[in-house]
C-alpha cells in the first residue's frame, strides 16, 4: 500500500462521513430549507473528498482533470437545484421554521 | 465476503425494491423521483457488469431524459382533485381487470425468467466473432463497431422509431410552444448564470462523447442526451434556443436521412447495405454519428417540449 493509496482511503472515508451527515440532516431536520442546507453543503464536500481520493488513484493526469471537472459541474448543478427548490418553496408560502 | 461483493449484493437488492416503490407509491411525484433513482442504480449495475456504454446511456436517457419527461407530464396533470363524475365499476369488474392484469404480468415475468434461465451466460462464439472482426470495423470500441458497422441496420431502424415518435408528438402534442418553454416560470439570475457557465462545456462534452465513442465508452446517443439536456437548460433559462418551426422537421429527420443515404451509398460503393471498407469505415460512421447527435438531441428535446402545454391553469397547485 503506497502513501497515495493510504491518502485515498482516508479521503474516501472522510467523504463518506460527510455523506452520512448530510443524509442524517435530510432525514432529521425539520423543514425544507434546513434539509437543503444539510444536503447541499455536506454532500458537496463529501463528493469533493471522494473525487480527491479517486484523483489520487487515477492513472493519468487527464482522468484526474476530468474527475475534477465532474465535481465542479455537480457543485454548480446542486447550487442551482437547491436554489430553485428553496425559491419554489418560498413561493408556495412554506415558512422557514423558527425556534419556538 | 469482500467489499466489492457487498456492493454487488446491495445493488442487486436495491433494484427490485426501488422498482416496486416506483410502482406502488400513490404519490406520483414520489414515484417519479424513485424512478430516477432506479435509473441511476441500474446504471451502477451496468458499471459493475462491465458495460459502461449501457451505463452511460441508462444514466443519460433512462434516468435523465425520462425523468424530465415524467416531471413535465406531472406538471401538466391536474391537482389531486377527484373528477366530478368518478367512473363507477362493480366489484366484479375491478376483480376481472386486476385478474387480467395479474395474469398478463405473470406471463411476461415467466417469459423473462425462462429467457434468463435458458440463455447461456456468455456466448463465446459471438464474442470471438466480434473480437476477430473488430480490427476491420474502423473503430476500437466493440460496442460502437456492433452498433454502427456489424449491425448498423438495427440502429438505422431504431433511429427511425425514435423519429416516428418525435413526429407523432409534434403532430398531436402541445402546439403552443414550437420548441421553447416560453411560459415556464423558471427564470432568475441564478439559472441564467448557471446556463452561462455550463452550456459551452455541455456542448463540448456532447462532441467529446461522440468522438471518444470510437475507442472508449460513449457515442452519439449519450452525446445526444447531454445535448438535449443543454437544450432544456437553455429553454428553462429563457435563452432564445428556438428552431424555426418550419425547420424543425429537417433537424429531426436529418440524422436518419444521412444514415439512410450512407446506407444506400454503401450499396453502390461496396455492394452491401452499410458495408464499409476498413480504411474509410471510421469516417462514414463519424458522419452518421454526427447527424444522429443533432437529430437525436432534437428528438429527445421535442418529446420533452411538445408533450404538454405550459400555459395551464394553476388548478390544484
Short mmCIF file of N, CA, C and O in Angstrom, two decimals, chain B residues 76-168:
data_model
loop_
_atom_site.label_atom_id
_atom_site.label_comp_id
_atom_site.label_asym_id
_atom_site.label_seq_id
_atom_site.Cartn_x
_atom_site.Cartn_y
_atom_site.Cartn_z
N UNK B 76 -48.18 18.87 -15.88
CA UNK B 76 -49.35 19.14 -16.71
C UNK B 76 -50.61 18.48 -16.17
O UNK B 76 -51.71 18.83 -16.59
N UNK B 77 -50.44 17.53 -15.25
CA UNK B 77 -51.62 16.87 -14.71
C UNK B 77 -52.36 17.81 -13.78
O UNK B 77 -51.75 18.64 -13.10
N UNK B 78 -53.67 17.70 -13.75
CA UNK B 78 -54.39 18.50 -12.77
C UNK B 78 -54.05 18.03 -11.36
O UNK B 78 -53.50 16.95 -11.18
N UNK B 79 -54.35 18.86 -10.38
CA UNK B 79 -54.02 18.54 -9.00
C UNK B 79 -54.74 17.29 -8.52
O UNK B 79 -55.45 16.64 -9.28
N UNK B 80 -54.54 16.96 -7.24
CA UNK B 80 -55.09 15.70 -6.74
C UNK B 80 -56.59 15.75 -6.50
O UNK B 80 -57.12 14.98 -5.73
N UNK B 81 -57.27 16.70 -7.17
CA UNK B 81 -58.73 16.73 -7.01
C UNK B 81 -59.34 15.56 -7.77
O UNK B 81 -58.90 15.20 -8.85
N UNK B 82 -60.38 15.00 -7.20
CA UNK B 82 -61.04 13.88 -7.87
C UNK B 82 -62.00 14.41 -8.92
O UNK B 82 -62.51 15.52 -8.82
N UNK B 83 -62.18 13.62 -9.97
CA UNK B 83 -63.07 14.10 -11.01
C UNK B 83 -64.51 14.12 -10.49
O UNK B 83 -64.87 13.36 -9.59
N UNK B 84 -65.32 15.01 -11.06
CA UNK B 84 -66.68 15.20 -10.54
C UNK B 84 -67.54 13.96 -10.75
O UNK B 84 -68.44 13.69 -9.97
N UNK B 85 -67.25 13.24 -11.80
CA UNK B 85 -68.05 12.04 -12.08
C UNK B 85 -67.14 10.83 -12.11
O UNK B 85 -66.70 10.41 -13.17
N UNK B 86 -66.84 10.30 -10.95
CA UNK B 86 -65.95 9.14 -10.93
C UNK B 86 -66.59 7.97 -11.65
O UNK B 86 -67.81 7.78 -11.62
N UNK B 87 -65.74 7.24 -12.34
CA UNK B 87 -66.25 6.07 -13.05
C UNK B 87 -66.62 5.00 -12.03
O UNK B 87 -65.80 4.59 -11.22
N UNK B 88 -67.87 4.59 -12.08
CA UNK B 88 -68.30 3.56 -11.14
C UNK B 88 -68.10 2.19 -11.77
O UNK B 88 -68.41 1.97 -12.93
N UNK B 89 -67.53 1.33 -10.99
CA UNK B 89 -67.36 -0.03 -11.52
C UNK B 89 -67.74 -1.00 -10.41
O UNK B 89 -67.51 -0.74 -9.23
N UNK B 90 -68.32 -2.11 -10.84
CA UNK B 90 -68.74 -3.10 -9.85
C UNK B 90 -67.53 -3.86 -9.33
O UNK B 90 -66.44 -3.78 -9.91
N UNK B 91 -67.74 -4.55 -8.25
CA UNK B 91 -66.65 -5.31 -7.66
C UNK B 91 -66.13 -6.36 -8.62
O UNK B 91 -64.93 -6.61 -8.74
N UNK B 92 -67.08 -6.95 -9.38
CA UNK B 92 -66.71 -7.99 -10.34
C UNK B 92 -65.81 -7.41 -11.43
O UNK B 92 -64.81 -8.01 -11.81
N UNK B 93 -66.17 -6.19 -11.91
CA UNK B 93 -65.36 -5.56 -12.96
C UNK B 93 -63.93 -5.33 -12.47
O UNK B 93 -62.97 -5.61 -13.17
N UNK B 94 -63.83 -4.76 -11.25
CA UNK B 94 -62.49 -4.48 -10.71
C UNK B 94 -61.67 -5.77 -10.61
O UNK B 94 -60.52 -5.83 -10.99
N UNK B 95 -62.36 -6.81 -10.12
CA UNK B 95 -61.67 -8.08 -9.95
C UNK B 95 -61.21 -8.63 -11.30
O UNK B 95 -60.09 -9.12 -11.44
N UNK B 96 -62.07 -8.49 -12.31
CA UNK B 96 -61.73 -9.00 -13.64
C UNK B 96 -60.53 -8.26 -14.21
O UNK B 96 -59.60 -8.86 -14.75
N UNK B 97 -60.54 -6.90 -14.08
CA UNK B 97 -59.43 -6.10 -14.62
C UNK B 97 -58.14 -6.47 -13.91
O UNK B 97 -57.11 -6.71 -14.55
N UNK B 98 -58.21 -6.54 -12.58
CA UNK B 98 -56.98 -6.85 -11.84
C UNK B 98 -56.49 -8.25 -12.15
O UNK B 98 -55.29 -8.50 -12.27
N UNK B 99 -57.46 -9.19 -12.27
CA UNK B 99 -57.07 -10.55 -12.59
C UNK B 99 -56.39 -10.63 -13.94
O UNK B 99 -55.33 -11.26 -14.09
N UNK B 100 -56.97 -9.94 -14.95
CA UNK B 100 -56.37 -9.96 -16.29
C UNK B 100 -54.97 -9.35 -16.26
O UNK B 100 -54.03 -9.90 -16.84
N UNK B 101 -54.83 -8.21 -15.55
CA UNK B 101 -53.51 -7.57 -15.46
C UNK B 101 -52.52 -8.50 -14.77
O UNK B 101 -51.37 -8.63 -15.20
N UNK B 102 -52.99 -9.18 -13.72
CA UNK B 102 -52.10 -10.08 -12.99
C UNK B 102 -51.64 -11.23 -13.86
O UNK B 102 -50.46 -11.59 -13.87
N UNK B 103 -52.60 -11.82 -14.62
CA UNK B 103 -52.24 -12.94 -15.50
C UNK B 103 -51.23 -12.48 -16.55
O UNK B 103 -50.21 -13.14 -16.80
N UNK B 104 -51.48 -11.31 -17.14
CA UNK B 104 -50.58 -10.79 -18.17
C UNK B 104 -49.18 -10.56 -17.60
O UNK B 104 -48.18 -10.99 -18.18
N UNK B 105 -49.13 -9.89 -16.43
CA UNK B 105 -47.82 -9.63 -15.81
C UNK B 105 -47.13 -10.93 -15.47
O UNK B 105 -45.90 -11.07 -15.63
N UNK B 106 -47.90 -11.93 -15.02
CA UNK B 106 -47.32 -13.23 -14.69
C UNK B 106 -46.72 -13.89 -15.90
O UNK B 106 -45.62 -14.46 -15.84
N UNK B 107 -47.44 -13.81 -17.06
CA UNK B 107 -46.91 -14.42 -18.29
C UNK B 107 -45.60 -13.75 -18.69
O UNK B 107 -44.61 -14.41 -19.02
N UNK B 108 -45.58 -12.38 -18.65
CA UNK B 108 -44.37 -11.65 -19.02
C UNK B 108 -43.22 -12.05 -18.10
O UNK B 108 -42.10 -12.33 -18.55
N UNK B 109 -43.51 -12.10 -16.78
CA UNK B 109 -42.46 -12.45 -15.82
C UNK B 109 -41.95 -13.86 -16.09
O UNK B 109 -40.74 -14.11 -16.04
N UNK B 110 -42.88 -14.80 -16.42
CA UNK B 110 -42.46 -16.17 -16.69
C UNK B 110 -41.57 -16.22 -17.93
O UNK B 110 -40.56 -16.93 -17.96
N UNK B 111 -41.94 -15.43 -18.97
CA UNK B 111 -41.13 -15.42 -20.19
C UNK B 111 -39.73 -14.89 -19.90
O UNK B 111 -38.74 -15.44 -20.38
N UNK B 112 -39.67 -13.79 -19.11
CA UNK B 112 -38.36 -13.21 -18.78
C UNK B 112 -37.53 -14.22 -18.00
O UNK B 112 -36.35 -14.44 -18.29
N UNK B 113 -38.19 -14.86 -17.02
CA UNK B 113 -37.47 -15.85 -16.21
C UNK B 113 -36.96 -16.99 -17.08
O UNK B 113 -35.82 -17.44 -16.95
N UNK B 114 -37.82 -17.45 -18.02
CA UNK B 114 -37.42 -18.51 -18.94
C UNK B 114 -36.21 -18.09 -19.77
O UNK B 114 -35.26 -18.85 -19.96
N UNK B 115 -36.25 -16.82 -20.25
CA UNK B 115 -35.14 -16.33 -21.06
C UNK B 115 -33.85 -16.31 -20.24
O UNK B 115 -32.79 -16.71 -20.73
N UNK B 116 -33.96 -15.84 -18.99
CA UNK B 116 -32.77 -15.76 -18.15
C UNK B 116 -32.19 -17.15 -17.90
O UNK B 116 -30.97 -17.36 -17.93
N UNK B 117 -33.09 -18.13 -17.69
CA UNK B 117 -32.61 -19.47 -17.34
C UNK B 117 -32.02 -20.17 -18.56
O UNK B 117 -30.99 -20.85 -18.47
N UNK B 118 -32.64 -19.99 -19.73
CA UNK B 118 -32.23 -20.79 -20.88
C UNK B 118 -31.06 -20.19 -21.66
O UNK B 118 -30.29 -20.92 -22.26
N UNK B 119 -30.94 -18.85 -21.69
CA UNK B 119 -29.86 -18.25 -22.47
C UNK B 119 -28.53 -18.55 -21.79
O UNK B 119 -28.40 -18.37 -20.58
N UNK B 120 -27.53 -19.04 -22.55
CA UNK B 120 -26.22 -19.28 -21.93
C UNK B 120 -25.63 -17.99 -21.39
O UNK B 120 -25.84 -16.91 -21.97
N UNK B 121 -24.90 -18.11 -20.27
CA UNK B 121 -24.45 -16.90 -19.57
C UNK B 121 -23.52 -16.07 -20.45
O UNK B 121 -23.50 -14.86 -20.37
N UNK B 122 -22.73 -16.73 -21.28
CA UNK B 122 -21.94 -15.94 -22.22
C UNK B 122 -21.87 -16.73 -23.51
O UNK B 122 -21.85 -17.95 -23.51
N UNK B 123 -21.87 -16.02 -24.64
CA UNK B 123 -21.85 -16.66 -25.93
C UNK B 123 -20.45 -16.54 -26.50
O UNK B 123 -20.10 -15.53 -27.09
N UNK B 124 -19.61 -17.56 -26.31
CA UNK B 124 -18.21 -17.42 -26.74
C UNK B 124 -18.08 -17.25 -28.25
O UNK B 124 -17.18 -16.56 -28.71
N UNK B 125 -19.02 -17.84 -29.01
CA UNK B 125 -18.91 -17.73 -30.47
C UNK B 125 -19.08 -16.28 -30.90
O UNK B 125 -18.27 -15.72 -31.64
N UNK B 126 -20.16 -15.65 -30.37
CA UNK B 126 -20.46 -14.28 -30.78
C UNK B 126 -19.36 -13.33 -30.33
O UNK B 126 -18.91 -12.48 -31.10
N UNK B 127 -18.89 -13.52 -29.07
CA UNK B 127 -17.85 -12.63 -28.55
C UNK B 127 -16.59 -12.72 -29.40
O UNK B 127 -16.00 -11.70 -29.77
N UNK B 128 -16.21 -13.97 -29.75
CA UNK B 128 -14.97 -14.10 -30.52
C UNK B 128 -15.16 -13.60 -31.94
O UNK B 128 -14.23 -13.05 -32.55
N UNK B 129 -16.37 -13.76 -32.51
CA UNK B 129 -16.66 -13.21 -33.84
C UNK B 129 -16.43 -11.71 -33.85
O UNK B 129 -15.76 -11.17 -34.74
N UNK B 130 -17.01 -11.02 -32.84
CA UNK B 130 -16.87 -9.57 -32.77
C UNK B 130 -15.41 -9.20 -32.59
O UNK B 130 -14.88 -8.30 -33.24
N UNK B 131 -14.72 -9.95 -31.71
CA UNK B 131 -13.32 -9.61 -31.43
C UNK B 131 -12.45 -9.79 -32.67
O UNK B 131 -11.58 -8.99 -32.96
N UNK B 132 -12.73 -10.87 -33.43
CA UNK B 132 -11.92 -11.11 -34.62
C UNK B 132 -12.16 -10.07 -35.70
O UNK B 132 -11.25 -9.67 -36.43
N UNK B 133 -13.42 -9.62 -35.81
CA UNK B 133 -13.75 -8.69 -36.89
C UNK B 133 -13.49 -7.24 -36.50
O UNK B 133 -13.49 -6.36 -37.36
N UNK B 134 -13.25 -6.99 -35.19
CA UNK B 134 -13.12 -5.61 -34.71
C UNK B 134 -12.05 -4.80 -35.46
O UNK B 134 -12.30 -3.63 -35.78
N UNK B 135 -10.87 -5.37 -35.77
CA UNK B 135 -9.87 -4.55 -36.46
C UNK B 135 -10.36 -4.02 -37.80
O UNK B 135 -9.90 -2.96 -38.25
N UNK B 136 -11.29 -4.73 -38.47
CA UNK B 136 -11.79 -4.27 -39.76
C UNK B 136 -12.93 -3.28 -39.65
O UNK B 136 -13.40 -2.75 -40.65
N UNK B 137 -13.40 -3.03 -38.40
CA UNK B 137 -14.59 -2.19 -38.26
C UNK B 137 -14.26 -0.72 -38.33
O UNK B 137 -15.13 0.11 -38.54
N UNK B 138 -12.98 -0.37 -38.16
CA UNK B 138 -12.59 1.04 -38.23
C UNK B 138 -12.61 1.74 -36.88
O UNK B 138 -12.14 2.86 -36.77
N UNK B 139 -13.19 1.09 -35.84
CA UNK B 139 -13.21 1.71 -34.51
C UNK B 139 -12.70 0.71 -33.49
O UNK B 139 -12.75 -0.51 -33.70
N UNK B 140 -12.22 1.23 -32.37
CA UNK B 140 -11.65 0.37 -31.34
C UNK B 140 -12.66 -0.10 -30.32
O UNK B 140 -12.43 -1.08 -29.61
N UNK B 141 -13.79 0.60 -30.20
CA UNK B 141 -14.80 0.23 -29.21
C UNK B 141 -15.73 -0.81 -29.82
O UNK B 141 -16.47 -0.51 -30.76
N UNK B 142 -15.72 -2.06 -29.32
CA UNK B 142 -16.54 -3.10 -29.93
C UNK B 142 -18.03 -2.77 -29.93
O UNK B 142 -18.75 -3.19 -30.83
N UNK B 143 -18.48 -2.00 -28.91
CA UNK B 143 -19.91 -1.64 -28.87
C UNK B 143 -20.27 -0.76 -30.06
O UNK B 143 -21.27 -0.98 -30.75
N UNK B 144 -19.42 0.24 -30.33
CA UNK B 144 -19.67 1.10 -31.48
C UNK B 144 -19.57 0.31 -32.77
O UNK B 144 -20.33 0.53 -33.72
N UNK B 145 -18.62 -0.65 -32.83
CA UNK B 145 -18.47 -1.47 -34.03
C UNK B 145 -19.75 -2.24 -34.32
O UNK B 145 -20.22 -2.30 -35.45
N UNK B 146 -20.34 -2.84 -33.25
CA UNK B 146 -21.58 -3.59 -33.45
C UNK B 146 -22.73 -2.65 -33.82
O UNK B 146 -23.50 -2.90 -34.74
N UNK B 147 -22.77 -1.52 -33.12
CA UNK B 147 -23.90 -0.60 -33.27
C UNK B 147 -23.98 0.01 -34.67
O UNK B 147 -25.06 0.15 -35.23
N UNK B 148 -22.83 0.37 -35.23
CA UNK B 148 -22.85 1.12 -36.48
C UNK B 148 -22.29 0.34 -37.66
O UNK B 148 -22.49 0.72 -38.80
N UNK B 149 -21.56 -0.74 -37.40
CA UNK B 149 -20.97 -1.44 -38.53
C UNK B 149 -21.61 -2.81 -38.73
O UNK B 149 -22.34 -3.03 -39.69
N UNK B 150 -21.38 -3.71 -37.75
CA UNK B 150 -21.85 -5.09 -37.93
C UNK B 150 -23.38 -5.16 -37.98
O UNK B 150 -23.95 -5.92 -38.75
N UNK B 151 -24.01 -4.43 -37.10
CA UNK B 151 -25.49 -4.47 -37.05
C UNK B 151 -26.06 -3.08 -37.28
O UNK B 151 -27.02 -2.67 -36.62
N UNK B 152 -25.47 -2.36 -38.23
CA UNK B 152 -25.87 -0.98 -38.46
C UNK B 152 -27.34 -0.82 -38.79
O UNK B 152 -27.98 0.16 -38.41
N UNK B 153 -27.90 -1.84 -39.50
CA UNK B 153 -29.31 -1.68 -39.91
C UNK B 153 -30.24 -1.71 -38.71
O UNK B 153 -31.31 -1.09 -38.73
N UNK B 154 -29.85 -2.43 -37.64
CA UNK B 154 -30.66 -2.38 -36.41
C UNK B 154 -30.76 -0.95 -35.90
O UNK B 154 -31.84 -0.45 -35.58
N UNK B 155 -29.58 -0.30 -35.84
CA UNK B 155 -29.55 1.07 -35.33
C UNK B 155 -30.33 2.00 -36.25
O UNK B 155 -31.05 2.89 -35.79
N UNK B 156 -30.21 1.76 -37.56
CA UNK B 156 -30.95 2.58 -38.53
C UNK B 156 -32.44 2.54 -38.24
O UNK B 156 -33.12 3.57 -38.18
N UNK B 157 -32.95 1.31 -38.03
CA UNK B 157 -34.38 1.17 -37.78
C UNK B 157 -34.77 1.76 -36.42
O UNK B 157 -35.85 2.34 -36.27
N UNK B 158 -33.87 1.63 -35.43
CA UNK B 158 -34.17 2.21 -34.11
C UNK B 158 -34.29 3.72 -34.20
O UNK B 158 -35.18 4.33 -33.59
N UNK B 159 -33.37 4.34 -34.97
CA UNK B 159 -33.46 5.78 -35.13
C UNK B 159 -34.75 6.14 -35.84
O UNK B 159 -35.39 7.16 -35.54
N UNK B 160 -35.16 5.27 -36.78
CA UNK B 160 -36.43 5.50 -37.45
C UNK B 160 -37.59 5.50 -36.46
O UNK B 160 -38.49 6.35 -36.55
N UNK B 161 -37.56 4.57 -35.50
CA UNK B 161 -38.63 4.52 -34.48
C UNK B 161 -38.64 5.79 -33.65
O UNK B 161 -39.70 6.38 -33.40
N UNK B 162 -37.43 6.24 -33.25
CA UNK B 162 -37.33 7.49 -32.48
C UNK B 162 -37.92 8.65 -33.25
O UNK B 162 -38.66 9.47 -32.71
N UNK B 163 -37.58 8.71 -34.54
CA UNK B 163 -38.06 9.80 -35.39
C UNK B 163 -39.58 9.77 -35.48
O UNK B 163 -40.25 10.80 -35.36
N UNK B 164 -40.13 8.55 -35.66
CA UNK B 164 -41.59 8.43 -35.73
C UNK B 164 -42.24 8.92 -34.44
O UNK B 164 -43.25 9.62 -34.47
N UNK B 165 -41.63 8.56 -33.30
CA UNK B 165 -42.18 9.00 -32.02
C UNK B 165 -42.19 10.51 -31.94
O UNK B 165 -43.19 11.13 -31.54
N UNK B 166 -41.07 11.15 -32.33
CA UNK B 166 -40.98 12.61 -32.26
C UNK B 166 -41.98 13.25 -33.20
O UNK B 166 -42.63 14.25 -32.87
N UNK B 167 -42.13 12.68 -34.41
CA UNK B 167 -43.10 13.24 -35.36
C UNK B 167 -44.51 13.09 -34.82
O UNK B 167 -45.34 14.00 -34.97
N UNK B 168 -44.79 11.95 -34.19
CA UNK B 168 -46.11 11.76 -33.60
C UNK B 168 -46.40 12.79 -32.54
O UNK B 168 -47.47 13.42 -32.53
#
